Short mmCIF file of C-alpha atoms in Angstrom, two decimals:
data_model
loop_
_atom_site.label_atom_id
_atom_site.label_comp_id
_atom_site.label_asym_id
_atom_site.label_seq_id
_atom_site.Cartn_x
_atom_site.Cartn_y
_atom_site.Cartn_z
CA UNK Z 1 -0.36 0.12 -0.64
CA UNK Z 2 1.31 3.77 -0.80
CA UNK Z 3 2.60 5.34 2.44
CA UNK Z 4 2.59 9.01 3.55
CA UNK Z 5 4.83 10.20 5.85
CA UNK Z 6 3.30 13.15 8.33
CA UNK Z 7 5.36 15.67 9.96
CA UNK Z 8 4.60 17.11 13.39
CA UNK Z 9 5.21 21.06 14.34
CA UNK Z 10 7.63 19.72 16.56
CA UNK Z 11 9.63 17.53 14.12
CA UNK Z 12 8.33 14.51 14.52
CA UNK Z 13 7.36 12.27 11.62
CA UNK Z 14 4.54 8.86 10.77
CA UNK Z 15 4.97 7.24 8.23
CA UNK Z 16 1.64 5.50 7.46
CA UNK Z 17 -0.33 3.61 5.03
CA UNK Z 18 -3.04 4.85 2.81
CA UNK Z 19 -4.79 2.54 0.35
CA UNK Z 20 -5.18 4.46 -2.83
CA UNK Z 21 -8.10 6.46 -3.18
CA UNK Z 22 -8.36 7.43 0.80
CA UNK Z 23 -7.89 11.07 1.92
CA UNK Z 24 -4.43 11.54 3.48
CA UNK Z 25 -6.48 12.89 6.43
CA UNK Z 26 -8.70 9.74 6.89
CA UNK Z 27 -5.17 7.82 7.16
CA UNK Z 28 -4.34 10.51 9.71
CA UNK Z 29 -7.17 10.46 12.06
CA UNK Z 30 -7.36 5.71 11.47
CA UNK Z 31 -3.52 5.86 11.96
CA UNK Z 32 -4.08 8.45 15.01
CA UNK Z 33 -1.48 11.00 13.61
CA UNK Z 34 -1.01 13.55 16.11
CA UNK Z 35 -2.30 17.48 14.36
CA UNK Z 36 -4.87 16.64 12.66
CA UNK Z 37 -8.27 16.84 13.24
CA UNK Z 38 -10.69 16.49 10.67
CA UNK Z 39 -13.39 17.01 12.43
CA UNK Z 40 -16.70 17.38 9.27
CA UNK Z 41 -15.81 14.08 8.47
CA UNK Z 42 -14.44 15.23 5.18
CA UNK Z 43 -16.89 16.92 3.67
CA UNK Z 44 -13.60 20.17 2.82
CA UNK Z 45 -15.84 21.58 6.21
CA UNK Z 46 -14.26 22.36 9.39
CA UNK Z 47 -10.39 22.95 7.81
CA UNK Z 48 -9.02 21.10 10.45
CA UNK Z 49 -7.11 19.01 7.90
CA UNK Z 50 -4.50 21.54 7.28
CA UNK Z 51 -1.12 20.25 6.03
CA UNK Z 52 2.08 21.97 4.22
CA UNK Z 53 3.33 19.91 0.86
CA UNK Z 54 6.82 19.54 0.73
CA UNK Z 55 8.05 21.02 -2.66
CA UNK Z 56 8.42 18.02 -3.84
CA UNK Z 57 5.35 16.58 -3.51
CA UNK Z 58 3.67 20.04 -4.38
CA UNK Z 59 3.45 19.85 -8.62
CA UNK Z 60 1.59 15.80 -8.45
CA UNK Z 61 -1.15 16.59 -5.40
CA UNK Z 62 -3.00 18.17 -8.28
CA UNK Z 63 -4.68 22.45 -7.26
CA UNK Z 64 -6.79 23.09 -4.38
CA UNK Z 65 -10.51 22.19 -4.67
CA UNK Z 66 -12.64 26.27 -5.33
CA UNK Z 67 -14.22 24.78 -1.61
CA UNK Z 68 -10.78 24.31 -0.32
CA UNK Z 69 -9.63 27.30 -1.67
CA UNK Z 70 -12.16 29.93 0.20
CA UNK Z 71 -11.68 27.42 3.71
CA UNK Z 72 -8.55 27.92 3.38
CA UNK Z 73 -8.52 31.78 3.40
CA UNK Z 74 -10.55 31.45 6.89
CA UNK Z 75 -7.83 28.71 8.33
CA UNK Z 76 -5.33 30.31 10.10
CA UNK Z 77 -1.40 30.19 8.95
CA UNK Z 78 -1.61 29.40 5.29
CA UNK Z 79 1.66 29.33 3.55
CA UNK Z 80 1.39 28.66 -0.36
CA UNK Z 81 2.05 25.33 0.00
CA UNK Z 82 -1.41 24.41 2.21
CA UNK Z 83 -4.35 22.13 1.36
CA UNK Z 84 -6.62 20.67 3.09
CA UNK Z 85 -5.10 17.19 3.51
CA UNK Z 86 -8.97 15.79 2.98
CA UNK Z 87 -9.19 16.66 -0.09
CA UNK Z 88 -5.32 15.25 -1.89
CA UNK Z 89 -6.41 11.26 -2.75
CA UNK Z 90 -3.90 8.61 -2.33
CA UNK Z 91 -2.39 7.16 -5.05
CA UNK Z 92 0.36 5.45 -6.31
CA UNK Z 93 2.09 8.62 -7.69
CA UNK Z 94 2.31 9.63 -4.40
CA UNK Z 95 3.32 6.94 -3.03
CA UNK Z 96 6.19 8.39 -0.53
CA UNK Z 97 4.02 12.19 -0.34
CA UNK Z 98 5.68 14.24 2.61
CA UNK Z 99 3.37 16.52 4.29
CA UNK Z 100 4.20 18.57 7.85
CA UNK Z 101 1.28 19.71 10.17
CA UNK Z 102 1.33 23.26 11.59
CA UNK Z 103 0.90 23.86 15.28
CA UNK Z 104 -2.89 23.59 15.77
CA UNK Z 105 -5.33 23.35 14.13
CA UNK Z 106 -7.99 25.75 15.72
CA UNK I 1 -3.93 7.75 36.95
CA UNK I 2 -3.23 4.01 36.11
CA UNK I 3 -5.96 3.01 33.58
CA UNK I 4 -9.63 4.63 32.51
CA UNK I 5 -13.02 3.60 31.69
CA UNK I 6 -15.17 5.08 28.79
CA UNK I 7 -19.18 4.20 29.72
CA UNK I 8 -19.95 4.94 25.94
CA UNK I 9 -18.36 4.81 22.53
CA UNK I 10 -19.11 7.27 20.38
CA UNK I 11 -17.73 10.66 18.81
CA UNK I 12 -17.34 11.84 22.28
CA UNK I 13 -15.14 7.84 23.80
CA UNK I 14 -13.55 7.30 20.90
CA UNK I 15 -11.73 11.21 20.43
CA UNK I 16 -10.99 11.10 24.28
CA UNK I 17 -9.03 7.48 23.98
CA UNK I 18 -7.02 8.94 20.27
CA UNK I 19 -6.38 12.27 22.56
CA UNK I 20 -5.15 10.19 25.04
CA UNK I 21 -2.37 7.86 22.77
CA UNK I 22 -1.83 10.79 21.19
CA UNK I 23 -0.52 12.10 24.72
CA UNK I 24 1.18 9.66 25.76
CA UNK I 25 -0.71 7.53 28.18
CA UNK I 26 0.65 4.48 28.03
CA UNK I 27 -2.07 2.86 30.78
CA UNK I 28 -5.56 0.52 30.20
CA UNK I 29 -8.46 2.86 28.10
CA UNK I 30 -11.73 0.66 27.62
CA UNK I 31 -14.73 1.58 26.29
CA UNK I 32 -17.90 -0.28 27.27
CA UNK I 33 -19.93 -0.15 24.61
CA UNK I 34 -23.92 -0.58 24.62
CA UNK I 35 -24.11 -1.82 21.00
CA UNK I 36 -21.69 -4.54 19.46
CA UNK I 37 -19.76 -3.42 16.30
CA UNK I 38 -17.75 -1.18 15.34
CA UNK I 39 -18.10 2.02 17.22
CA UNK I 40 -20.39 4.35 14.46
CA UNK I 41 -19.84 8.43 13.53
CA UNK I 42 -24.53 8.79 14.06
CA UNK I 43 -24.70 11.91 11.79
CA UNK I 44 -25.13 10.82 8.52
CA UNK I 45 -27.19 7.60 9.41
CA UNK I 46 -30.36 10.22 8.64
CA UNK I 47 -28.37 11.88 5.39
CA UNK I 48 -26.44 10.42 3.71
CA UNK I 49 -26.63 6.37 4.68
CA UNK I 50 -30.28 6.80 4.72
CA UNK I 51 -30.11 8.58 1.35
CA UNK I 52 -27.36 5.54 -0.25
CA UNK I 53 -24.50 8.35 -0.31
CA UNK I 54 -22.91 6.03 2.17
CA UNK I 55 -22.56 2.46 3.13
CA UNK I 56 -22.35 0.96 6.24
CA UNK I 57 -18.31 0.79 6.30
CA UNK I 58 -17.95 4.32 6.30
CA UNK I 59 -19.83 5.22 9.25
CA UNK I 60 -16.67 3.52 11.52
CA UNK I 61 -16.06 5.88 13.60
CA UNK I 62 -12.14 4.26 13.00
CA UNK I 63 -11.27 0.86 11.44
CA UNK I 64 -11.15 -2.05 12.89
CA UNK I 65 -6.98 -1.92 13.73
CA UNK I 66 -7.29 0.87 15.26
CA UNK I 67 -8.10 -0.23 18.36
CA UNK I 68 -5.57 -3.22 18.70
CA UNK I 69 -2.54 -0.73 17.35
CA UNK I 70 -3.99 1.79 20.24
CA UNK I 71 -4.13 -0.50 22.56
CA UNK I 72 -7.62 0.32 23.40
CA UNK I 73 -10.16 -2.82 24.37
CA UNK I 74 -14.27 -1.83 23.87
CA UNK I 75 -16.30 -3.87 24.92
CA UNK I 76 -18.94 -4.54 22.88
CA UNK I 77 -23.40 -5.71 24.11
CA UNK I 78 -22.52 -5.16 26.95
CA UNK I 79 -24.13 -2.47 28.51
CA UNK I 80 -22.79 -0.27 32.15
CA UNK I 81 -25.20 -1.69 34.41
CA UNK I 82 -23.72 -0.25 38.32
CA UNK I 83 -21.20 2.16 39.02
CA UNK I 84 -19.22 0.79 42.35
CA UNK I 85 -18.23 4.13 43.52
CA UNK I 86 -15.88 2.71 46.33
CA UNK I 87 -14.17 -0.34 44.29
CA UNK I 88 -13.40 2.00 41.27
CA UNK I 89 -15.32 -0.57 39.13
CA UNK I 90 -17.98 -0.13 36.98
CA UNK I 91 -20.48 -3.58 36.88
CA UNK I 92 -22.37 -4.61 33.81
CA UNK I 93 -24.72 -6.24 32.24
CA UNK I 94 -23.20 -10.02 31.55
CA UNK I 95 -21.94 -9.33 35.50
CA UNK I 96 -18.55 -8.62 34.49
CA UNK I 97 -16.54 -5.96 36.71
CA UNK I 98 -14.13 -3.58 35.20
CA UNK I 99 -11.96 -1.59 37.55
CA UNK I 100 -11.23 2.37 36.52
CA UNK I 101 -8.79 4.50 37.12
CA UNK I 102 -10.68 7.25 35.91
CA UNK I 103 -14.32 6.73 35.22
CA UNK I 104 -15.93 8.98 31.89
CA UNK I 105 -20.05 8.81 31.69
CA UNK I 106 -20.15 9.45 27.71
CA UNK I 107 -23.29 7.38 27.86
CA UNK I 108 -24.76 10.06 25.39
CA UNK I 109 -28.41 10.20 25.06
CA UNK I 110 -31.78 8.88 23.62
CA UNK I 111 -34.66 9.29 22.24
CA UNK I 112 -37.96 10.57 23.58
CA UNK I 113 -40.27 8.53 23.74
CA UNK I 114 -44.33 10.13 22.99
CA UNK I 115 -46.47 10.05 25.01
CA UNK I 116 -50.32 9.29 23.20
CA UNK I 117 -52.16 5.57 23.11
CA UNK I 118 -50.37 2.92 20.46
CA UNK I 119 -47.26 4.70 20.20
CA UNK I 120 -46.09 0.96 21.35
CA UNK I 121 -47.32 -0.52 18.22
CA UNK I 122 -45.34 -1.74 15.91
CA UNK I 123 -44.36 1.04 12.58
CA UNK I 124 -43.49 3.23 15.11
CA UNK I 125 -40.10 3.56 14.97
CA UNK I 126 -36.49 6.24 15.76
CA UNK I 127 -34.31 7.37 14.41
CA UNK I 128 -30.67 7.57 16.63
CA UNK I 129 -29.04 3.96 16.43
CA UNK I 130 -27.39 2.61 13.17
CA UNK I 131 -30.06 -0.21 14.44
CA UNK I 132 -32.67 1.84 14.34
CA UNK I 133 -31.16 3.05 10.83
CA UNK I 134 -30.65 -0.16 8.85
CA UNK I 135 -34.47 -1.05 9.72
CA UNK I 136 -35.28 1.94 8.22
CA UNK I 137 -32.98 2.32 4.93
CA UNK I 138 -33.97 -2.03 4.66
CA UNK I 139 -38.10 -0.29 4.24
CA UNK I 140 -37.65 3.09 3.23
CA UNK I 141 -38.13 1.65 -0.63
CA UNK I 142 -41.24 -0.25 -0.13
CA UNK I 143 -43.09 2.95 1.41
CA UNK I 144 -45.65 5.21 0.70
CA UNK I 145 -46.96 7.62 2.96
CA UNK I 146 -44.86 8.98 5.59
CA UNK I 147 -45.93 10.77 9.38
CA UNK I 148 -43.07 12.13 11.00
CA UNK I 149 -43.83 13.78 14.41
CA UNK I 150 -41.14 16.70 15.83
CA UNK I 151 -39.52 19.21 12.71
CA UNK I 152 -36.13 18.94 14.96
CA UNK I 153 -32.28 18.75 12.75
CA UNK I 154 -33.37 14.62 12.54
CA UNK I 155 -37.43 15.20 11.39
CA UNK I 156 -36.39 17.37 8.74
CA UNK I 157 -33.19 15.09 7.50
CA UNK I 158 -34.70 12.30 7.08
CA UNK I 159 -38.41 14.14 5.76
CA UNK I 160 -35.48 15.33 3.06
CA UNK I 161 -34.24 12.27 2.62
CA UNK I 162 -37.90 10.47 2.28
CA UNK I 163 -39.34 13.26 -0.30
CA UNK I 164 -36.45 12.65 -2.67
CA UNK I 165 -37.62 9.38 -2.82
CA UNK I 166 -41.12 10.13 -3.83
CA UNK I 167 -42.76 9.02 -0.66
CA UNK I 168 -45.15 11.12 1.19
CA UNK I 169 -44.81 12.02 3.53
CA UNK I 170 -46.41 14.88 6.31
CA UNK I 171 -43.92 16.64 9.43
CA UNK I 172 -45.37 17.07 12.40
CA UNK I 173 -44.83 19.76 14.19
CA UNK I 174 -45.77 21.45 18.52
CA UNK I 175 -44.01 24.40 18.23
CA UNK I 176 -45.34 27.24 15.91
CA UNK I 177 -42.28 26.29 12.94
CA UNK I 178 -39.47 23.59 12.77
CA UNK I 179 -36.54 24.19 14.18
CA UNK I 180 -37.80 26.54 16.69
CA UNK I 181 -35.41 26.38 19.58
CA UNK I 182 -31.87 25.50 17.04
CA UNK I 183 -32.66 28.82 14.25
CA UNK I 184 -34.19 32.73 14.34
CA UNK I 185 -37.34 32.73 12.58
CA UNK I 186 -36.21 33.66 8.59
CA UNK I 187 -33.72 30.46 8.76
CA UNK I 188 -36.49 28.43 9.81
CA UNK I 189 -39.19 29.52 7.68
CA UNK I 190 -37.02 29.07 4.33
CA UNK I 191 -36.37 25.73 6.11
CA UNK I 192 -40.42 25.36 6.38
CA UNK I 193 -40.24 26.77 2.94
CA UNK I 194 -38.05 24.26 1.75
CA UNK I 195 -39.83 21.46 2.61
CA UNK I 196 -42.82 22.26 1.26
CA UNK I 197 -41.58 23.14 -1.95
CA UNK I 198 -40.38 19.67 -1.98
CA UNK I 199 -44.05 17.72 -1.86
CA UNK I 200 -43.41 17.51 2.26
CA UNK I 201 -47.05 18.63 4.78
CA UNK I 202 -45.17 20.24 7.19
CA UNK I 203 -48.57 20.95 10.05
CA UNK I 204 -47.12 23.48 13.09
CA UNK I 205 -49.09 23.80 15.93
CA UNK I 206 -49.89 20.74 15.35
CA UNK I 207 -50.41 18.26 17.96
CA UNK I 208 -50.23 14.19 18.18
CA UNK I 209 -53.48 12.64 20.46
CA UNK I 210 -52.57 9.06 19.00
CA UNK I 211 -51.30 6.27 16.77
CA UNK I 212 -53.38 4.44 15.07
CA UNK I 213 -54.07 0.91 14.18
CA UNK I 214 -54.31 -2.66 15.36
CA UNK I 215 -51.28 -5.02 15.01
CA UNK I 216 -49.02 -1.57 13.79
CA UNK I 217 -49.50 1.21 13.13
CA UNK I 218 -51.64 2.42 10.38
CA UNK I 219 -51.97 6.17 11.31
CA UNK I 220 -51.81 9.41 13.07
CA UNK I 221 -53.90 11.01 14.84
CA UNK I 222 -53.88 14.61 14.97
CA UNK I 223 -54.66 17.30 18.16
CA UNK I 224 -57.37 18.36 14.80
CA UNK I 225 -59.19 14.84 15.13
CA UNK I 226 -57.77 14.48 11.16
CA UNK I 227 -56.18 10.92 11.55
CA UNK I 228 -53.60 10.88 8.21
CA UNK I 229 -53.07 7.30 6.98
CA UNK I 230 -48.80 6.61 6.97
CA UNK I 231 -47.01 3.06 6.36
CA UNK I 232 -44.47 4.67 9.04
CA UNK I 233 -44.43 6.90 11.99
CA UNK I 234 -41.17 8.11 12.81
CA UNK I 235 -40.75 9.54 15.97
CA UNK I 236 -38.10 12.79 16.27
CA UNK I 237 -39.62 14.23 18.53
CA UNK I 238 -35.61 14.98 20.75
CA UNK I 239 -33.20 13.35 23.33
CA UNK I 240 -32.89 12.84 26.73
CA UNK I 241 -29.08 12.11 28.64
CA UNK I 242 -28.94 9.12 29.43
CA UNK I 243 -28.78 9.76 33.68
CA UNK I 244 -29.74 6.79 35.28
CA UNK I 245 -26.28 5.02 35.66
CA UNK I 246 -25.01 7.97 36.60
CA UNK I 247 -28.45 9.20 39.46
CA UNK I 248 -28.44 5.29 40.61
CA UNK I 249 -24.29 6.24 41.68
CA UNK I 250 -25.72 8.62 43.66
CA UNK I 251 -23.70 11.86 41.48
CA UNK I 252 -26.28 14.81 40.58
CA UNK I 253 -28.41 14.82 38.14
CA UNK I 254 -30.12 17.53 36.10
CA UNK I 255 -30.87 17.99 32.19
CA UNK I 256 -27.43 15.88 31.83
CA UNK I 257 -25.14 14.44 34.45
CA UNK I 258 -24.05 17.90 36.39
CA UNK I 259 -20.92 18.41 35.76
CA UNK I 260 -17.76 21.77 36.35
CA UNK I 261 -16.03 23.78 34.03
CA UNK I 262 -13.41 20.74 33.46
CA UNK I 263 -16.00 18.57 32.87
CA UNK I 264 -15.41 16.65 36.99
CA UNK I 265 -18.12 15.17 38.60
CA UNK I 266 -18.26 15.60 42.33
CA UNK I 267 -16.59 12.93 42.52
CA UNK I 268 -12.57 13.45 41.61
CA UNK I 269 -12.22 10.20 39.85
CA UNK I 270 -15.58 10.29 38.13
CA UNK I 271 -16.31 12.98 34.72
CA UNK I 272 -18.68 13.39 31.85
CA UNK I 273 -18.39 14.13 28.65
CA UNK I 274 -21.22 15.03 25.91
CA UNK I 275 -24.18 14.41 25.44
CA UNK I 276 -25.00 13.56 28.45
CA UNK I 277 -23.24 15.81 30.75
CA UNK I 278 -24.30 19.05 31.50
CA UNK I 279 -21.98 21.63 32.36
CA UNK I 280 -21.27 25.41 32.60
CA UNK I 281 -20.41 28.13 29.75
CA UNK I 282 -20.47 31.52 30.41
CA UNK I 283 -23.52 33.75 29.11
CA UNK I 284 -25.38 30.58 29.20
CA UNK I 285 -25.94 29.13 32.58
CA UNK I 286 -25.75 25.75 32.67
CA UNK I 287 -26.30 23.86 29.48
CA UNK I 288 -25.69 20.56 27.72
CA UNK I 289 -25.49 20.45 23.84
CA UNK I 290 -25.57 17.52 21.10
CA UNK I 291 -23.53 17.32 18.69
CA UNK I 292 -20.79 15.98 17.38
CA UNK I 293 -18.04 19.19 17.58
CA UNK I 294 -19.22 19.08 20.98
CA UNK I 295 -18.13 15.98 21.71
CA UNK I 296 -14.95 15.44 20.24
CA UNK I 297 -13.87 19.36 21.43
CA UNK I 298 -15.15 17.98 25.84
CA UNK I 299 -13.09 14.70 24.94
CA UNK I 300 -9.62 17.18 23.87
CA UNK I 301 -10.36 19.15 26.45
CA UNK I 302 -10.87 16.16 28.92
CA UNK I 303 -7.88 13.98 28.02
CA UNK I 304 -5.87 16.82 28.09
CA UNK I 305 -6.61 17.42 32.35
CA UNK I 306 -6.48 13.50 32.53
CA UNK I 307 -2.83 14.45 30.82
CA UNK I 308 -1.64 16.75 33.68
CA UNK I 309 -2.82 19.53 31.59
CA UNK I 310 -6.47 21.14 32.63
CA UNK I 311 -7.94 24.39 31.21
CA UNK I 312 -12.16 24.89 31.97
CA UNK I 313 -14.41 23.93 28.63
CA UNK I 314 -14.58 27.05 26.34
CA UNK I 315 -15.29 26.00 22.60
CA UNK I 316 -17.78 28.02 20.52
CA UNK I 317 -20.40 25.60 19.75
CA UNK I 318 -21.25 24.94 16.46
CA UNK I 319 -23.20 22.38 14.60
CA UNK I 320 -24.95 21.41 10.77
CA UNK I 321 -27.55 19.58 9.07
CA UNK I 322 -28.12 18.32 5.61
CA UNK I 323 -31.94 18.47 3.89
CA UNK I 324 -31.64 17.54 0.36
CA UNK I 325 -29.20 20.14 -1.48
CA UNK I 326 -29.24 22.61 1.28
CA UNK I 327 -26.45 22.59 3.87
CA UNK I 328 -27.08 24.45 6.79
CA UNK I 329 -24.05 25.23 9.22
CA UNK I 330 -24.40 27.16 12.76
CA UNK I 331 -22.11 28.77 14.72
CA UNK I 332 -22.95 30.33 18.21
CA UNK I 333 -26.23 29.67 20.58
CA UNK I 334 -28.84 31.81 19.35
CA UNK I 335 -31.26 31.97 22.04
CA UNK I 336 -31.77 35.54 23.37
CA UNK I 337 -31.27 37.46 19.92
CA UNK I 338 -33.14 40.77 19.68
CA UNK I 339 -32.34 41.56 15.47
CA UNK I 340 -31.78 39.39 13.01
CA UNK I 341 -29.17 40.67 9.65
CA UNK I 342 -29.58 38.59 6.94
CA UNK I 343 -26.05 38.46 4.40
CA UNK I 344 -26.80 37.31 0.58
CA UNK I 345 -30.57 36.94 -1.11
CA UNK I 346 -32.26 33.99 0.57
CA UNK I 347 -33.57 33.92 -3.20
CA UNK I 348 -30.36 33.00 -4.65
CA UNK I 349 -30.39 29.94 -1.96
CA UNK I 350 -27.64 30.63 -0.10
CA UNK I 351 -27.98 33.25 2.86
CA UNK I 352 -26.52 33.93 6.39
CA UNK I 353 -28.54 35.70 9.26
CA UNK I 354 -25.94 36.50 12.04
CA UNK I 355 -28.59 36.39 15.31
CA UNK I 356 -26.89 39.57 17.29
CA UNK I 357 -27.79 40.79 20.85
CA UNK I 358 -27.86 44.61 20.78
CA UNK I 359 -24.56 45.17 19.03
CA UNK I 360 -23.02 41.46 20.71
CA UNK I 361 -23.24 38.68 17.70
CA UNK I 362 -24.72 36.08 19.57
CA UNK I 363 -25.02 33.36 16.79
CA UNK I 364 -24.45 33.02 12.70
CA UNK I 365 -26.37 31.03 10.64
CA UNK I 366 -25.11 30.05 6.97
CA UNK I 367 -27.35 27.93 4.25
CA UNK I 368 -25.19 27.03 1.62
CA UNK I 369 -22.53 29.73 2.64
CA UNK I 370 -19.30 27.74 4.22
CA UNK I 371 -17.42 30.88 4.14
CA UNK I 372 -19.88 32.78 6.43
CA UNK I 373 -19.78 29.79 8.73
CA UNK I 374 -15.89 29.94 8.36
CA UNK I 375 -15.68 33.30 9.33
CA UNK I 376 -18.35 33.30 12.39
CA UNK I 377 -16.51 30.84 14.03
CA UNK I 378 -13.55 32.83 14.21
CA UNK I 379 -15.72 35.77 15.53
CA UNK I 380 -17.54 34.10 17.93
CA UNK I 381 -14.11 32.81 18.96
CA UNK I 382 -13.23 36.94 20.01
CA UNK I 383 -10.76 35.99 17.17
CA UNK I 384 -11.97 39.09 15.24
CA UNK I 385 -15.64 41.29 15.20
CA UNK I 386 -17.82 42.01 12.78
CA UNK I 387 -20.57 45.34 13.02
CA UNK I 388 -24.37 44.26 12.18
CA UNK I 389 -23.54 47.34 9.25
CA UNK I 390 -20.59 45.58 8.06
CA UNK I 391 -22.56 41.93 8.29
CA UNK I 392 -25.85 43.60 6.63
CA UNK I 393 -22.81 45.22 3.82
CA UNK I 394 -22.37 42.16 0.29
CA UNK I 395 -19.31 44.22 -0.19
CA UNK I 396 -17.99 43.97 3.13
CA UNK I 397 -14.84 41.16 3.19
CA UNK I 398 -15.50 38.83 6.00
CA UNK I 399 -11.98 37.69 6.18
CA UNK I 400 -11.31 41.90 6.51
CA UNK I 401 -12.57 42.39 9.88
CA UNK I 402 -10.32 42.43 13.25
#
């Protein structure tokens, strides 16, 4: 199964498996990765699964959706490489992707 | 603290277990569940699950391997029957005795029973548990006419799903308007019109005097004397908190299990959270909330205390409801508002209602306007402020408020 690495604000890395088609948010919550809340359950309605995508992967994850863009504009500490990871679906092309979690989701 | 036992296995219980493990708590965690099977999400039961957009595996709060990986024990299908406070143990229906270092009551709530003749007939159902939702889903295709009693969130959500399937829906509400306690008159009126537009016969200010039928429900007799025929009657008149276990153990209960701002009961070894907990909130007195947000945030708050970082619970309440294509999001509690400011045009199908008490913003109800909801959560959490004039101005960008 493809893998994704979440790196916490404090530097702790968590590498977990995610099935193809599964969102990175789901993989984080299912594996109890700290720093990803996913309060709305993947509806792109809460902006509590904010991550920063590492430069090497930015092109591969594709663009933000329109709703996601709007939600991110209300999130704290956004950067050019911010995404809501409920909107990033795992695929073989993303095997090994690395994302960083912000200091907090609220 | 040596071990944590939670009575309940809903949103709050699972979040507490997850947060404790994230915080490096390494003692035993045991969740005592009334039901069999993996702990599941309730909100989709009356929405996506019933409508067929979400299957049963997707309802699980966490996959099966989560519990082994996180070393969390779920005692399934064995309701807690008593608390031995002196002996620090919970006794279950099967007779098992489970010792605790700290006990957390996350017992949730139960459907409020309809106090009229015939309410116990087959064909009179509730919609709260997965078992109830499964039963409903299995027969939905055969239903021609349903009566829904109660135009709260569950009643409205179910009515939307049923009407969309071509079922003739009669929705009966005792109050003058739907969601009387939950939303402003503006939003309530909009929702009432929307449901009527979908073909639902919505009767407000109307009581129910009996369920008619001999071997199963065949109709509902209204306070007006009219009898509305029905293949099925859904009772959705709210819930009552599950306080019996706490009360029998001598803990204070009222509208919920009474806790302080740290979510602690008078017994230092017992806390309560989620739908069952009556907690103090600034400006509101002691309240009880039924929502995923409240369950999740209280669980995080309590986990922090059990991990040695106590803080008063003070999170902003927020809610959502999907009815057909309408996505309603509410931030804050609107009770006591004395004026409403409309942002956006209801005729466009996307608008928000800003509920003010004087100059103070109490709540914002957004319909198909998620950005307003996100902005409202910032305002209501005190991170920024918006005046009634700004809220009413369509050219004002809420993101620029400070």
